[in-house]
mmCIF file of C-alpha atoms in Angstrom:
data_model
loop_
_atom_site.group_PDB
_atom_site.id
_atom_site.type_symbol
_atom_site.label_atom_id
_atom_site.label_comp_id
_atom_site.label_asym_id
_atom_site.label_seq_id
_atom_site.Cartn_x
_atom_site.Cartn_y
_atom_site.Cartn_z
ATOM 1 C CA MET A 1452 8.400 19.746 -9.885
ATOM 2 C CA VAL A 1453 7.114 20.771 -6.485
ATOM 3 C CA PRO A 1454 9.740 20.082 -3.788
ATOM 4 C CA GLU A 1455 7.144 19.631 -1.043
ATOM 5 C CA PHE A 1456 5.296 17.053 -3.144
ATOM 6 C CA ASP A 1457 8.533 15.281 -4.093
ATOM 7 C CA ASP A 1458 9.427 14.962 -0.400
ATOM 8 C CA PHE A 1459 5.955 13.632 0.348
ATOM 9 C CA VAL A 1460 6.193 10.987 -2.399
ATOM 10 C CA ARG A 1461 9.644 9.844 -1.224
ATOM 11 C CA GLU A 1462 8.256 9.251 2.260
ATOM 12 C CA ALA A 1463 4.770 7.978 1.403
ATOM 13 C CA GLU A 1464 5.383 5.724 -1.619
ATOM 14 C CA PRO A 1465 7.116 2.801 0.158
ATOM 15 C CA ARG A 1466 4.598 2.814 3.017
ATOM 16 C CA LEU A 1467 1.667 3.044 0.639
ATOM 17 C CA ARG A 1468 2.971 0.248 -1.590
ATOM 18 C CA ARG A 1469 3.639 -2.067 1.389
ATOM 19 C CA ALA A 1470 0.145 -1.448 2.739
ATOM 20 C CA LEU A 1471 -1.522 -2.079 -0.620
ATOM 21 C CA VAL A 1472 0.244 -5.433 -1.058
ATOM 22 C CA GLY A 1473 -2.136 -6.879 1.547
ATOM 23 C CA CYS A 1474 -5.248 -6.231 -0.505
ATOM 24 C CA ARG A 1475 -3.908 -6.073 -4.079
ATOM 25 C CA GLY A 1476 -0.928 -8.429 -4.071
ATOM 26 C CA VAL A 1477 2.571 -7.609 -5.279
ATOM 27 C CA ASP A 1478 1.670 -6.706 -8.863
ATOM 28 C CA GLY A 1479 -1.592 -4.991 -7.994
ATOM 29 C CA ALA A 1480 0.077 -2.909 -5.294
ATOM 30 C CA GLN A 1481 2.364 -1.287 -7.861
ATOM 31 C CA GLU A 1482 -0.633 -0.336 -9.997
ATOM 32 C CA ALA A 1483 -2.665 0.869 -7.013
ATOM 33 C CA THR A 1484 0.245 2.924 -5.668
ATOM 34 C CA ALA A 1485 0.832 4.570 -9.040
ATOM 35 C CA GLY A 1486 -2.861 5.397 -9.349
ATOM 36 C CA ALA A 1487 -3.022 6.818 -5.841
ATOM 37 C CA LEU A 1488 0.070 8.971 -6.368
ATOM 38 C CA ALA A 1489 -1.292 10.222 -9.693
ATOM 39 C CA TYR A 1490 -4.458 11.216 -7.844
ATOM 40 C CA ALA A 1491 -2.305 12.912 -5.189
ATOM 41 C CA TRP A 1492 -0.529 14.942 -7.868
ATOM 42 C CA GLU A 1493 -3.815 16.070 -9.414
ATOM 43 C CA HIS A 1494 -5.164 17.088 -5.993
ATOM 44 C CA ARG A 1495 -1.862 17.918 -4.284
ATOM 45 C CA ALA A 1496 -2.987 21.049 -2.442
ATOM 46 C CA ARG A 1497 -5.845 19.198 -0.771
ATOM 47 C CA VAL A 1498 -3.916 15.965 -0.177
ATOM 48 C CA LEU A 1499 -0.854 17.649 1.336
ATOM 49 C CA ALA A 1500 -3.098 19.603 3.718
ATOM 50 C CA MET A 1501 -4.613 16.395 5.169
ATOM 51 C CA ASP A 1502 -3.730 15.034 8.594
ATOM 52 C CA ASN A 1503 -3.123 11.549 7.157
ATOM 53 C CA PRO A 1504 -2.560 11.846 3.404
ATOM 54 C CA THR A 1505 -0.991 8.386 3.090
ATOM 55 C CA GLY A 1506 -4.013 6.771 4.730
ATOM 56 C CA TYR A 1507 -6.292 8.653 2.385
ATOM 57 C CA LEU A 1508 -4.238 7.566 -0.611
ATOM 58 C CA TYR A 1509 -4.424 3.970 0.609
ATOM 59 C CA ARG A 1510 -8.205 4.180 0.197
ATOM 60 C CA VAL A 1511 -7.785 5.854 -3.197
ATOM 61 C CA GLY A 1512 -5.495 3.016 -4.289
ATOM 62 C CA GLN A 1513 -8.009 0.437 -3.105
ATOM 63 C CA SER A 1514 -10.981 2.051 -4.795
ATOM 64 C CA ARG A 1515 -9.277 2.788 -8.112
ATOM 65 C CA THR A 1516 -8.056 -0.752 -8.706
ATOM 66 C CA LYS A 1517 -9.783 -4.099 -8.761
ATOM 67 C CA ALA A 1518 -8.883 -7.013 -6.553
ATOM 68 C CA ARG A 1519 -7.402 -9.884 -8.502
ATOM 69 C CA ARG A 1520 -8.791 -13.360 -8.222
ATOM 70 C CA ARG A 1521 -5.420 -14.948 -7.529
ATOM 71 C CA LEU A 1522 -3.549 -12.811 -5.076
ATOM 72 C CA ALA A 1523 0.250 -12.998 -5.077
ATOM 73 C CA LEU A 1524 1.902 -11.977 -1.829
ATOM 74 C CA PRO A 1525 5.682 -11.865 -1.469
ATOM 75 C CA ALA A 1526 7.355 -14.933 -0.047
ATOM 76 C CA ALA A 1527 8.465 -14.497 3.562
ATOM 77 C CA GLU A 1528 12.135 -14.759 2.574
ATOM 78 C CA ASP A 1529 11.643 -12.004 -0.039
ATOM 79 C CA LEU A 1530 10.574 -9.576 2.674
ATOM 80 C CA LEU A 1531 14.160 -9.622 3.997
ATOM 81 C CA LEU A 1532 12.893 -9.420 7.552
ATOM 82 C CA PRO A 1533 14.289 -11.943 10.021
ATOM 83 C CA ASP A 1534 11.181 -11.957 12.233
ATOM 84 C CA VAL A 1535 8.634 -12.924 9.566
ATOM 85 C CA GLU A 1536 7.074 -16.303 10.186
ATOM 86 C CA PRO A 1537 7.457 -18.403 6.988
ATOM 87 C CA ALA A 1538 3.875 -19.686 7.308
ATOM 88 C CA LEU A 1539 2.497 -16.128 7.332
ATOM 89 C CA ILE A 1540 1.912 -15.811 3.580
ATOM 90 C CA PRO A 1541 -0.039 -19.076 3.141
ATOM 91 C CA ALA A 1542 -2.071 -18.268 6.255
ATOM 92 C CA LEU A 1543 -2.885 -14.791 4.929
ATOM 93 C CA LEU A 1544 -3.992 -16.191 1.587
ATOM 94 C CA ALA A 1545 -6.484 -18.428 3.399
ATOM 95 C CA LEU A 1546 -8.212 -15.424 5.040
ATOM 96 C CA PRO A 1547 -11.072 -13.408 3.534
ATOM 97 C CA GLU A 1548 -9.873 -10.161 1.926
ATOM 98 C CA GLN A 1549 -10.861 -7.819 4.774
ATOM 99 C CA GLN A 1550 -9.240 -9.973 7.455
ATOM 100 C CA ARG A 1551 -6.115 -10.492 5.336
ATOM 101 C CA THR A 1552 -5.810 -6.755 4.750
ATOM 102 C CA ALA A 1553 -6.186 -5.990 8.462
ATOM 103 C CA VAL A 1554 -3.521 -8.514 9.453
ATOM 104 C CA TRP A 1555 -1.180 -7.329 6.682
ATOM 105 C CA LEU A 1556 -1.531 -3.690 7.726
ATOM 106 C CA VAL A 1557 -0.842 -4.431 11.377
ATOM 107 C CA HIS A 1558 2.176 -6.527 10.420
ATOM 108 C CA ALA A 1559 3.404 -3.931 7.877
ATOM 109 C CA CYS A 1560 3.307 -1.223 10.547
ATOM 110 C CA THR A 1561 6.031 -3.055 12.429
ATOM 111 C CA TRP A 1562 8.424 -2.851 9.434
ATOM 112 C CA THR A 1563 9.039 0.876 9.647
#
């Protein structure tokens, strides 16, 4: 393999997957992350040269997968974070997709 790409995937994959959960749900995030990383491999020279390759791959993951009608977000207790409000998940599910994604991304940024 390519060591530089392997290092990139180790760092980017968890962040990318967490971000994609907000718009694709738990199951869809896995699929979207895999698709985005496959794209990254095919275009690794260009992707690795970007200022924000993970952000770019987030958009790739969004565009290459379809939103599911019934979105499944992880339960607050499954996030293993003591500061997550238990009512967060039901409240997120009540929001339109764009608003839910924005809130999820802002919240996910605090996990790293």
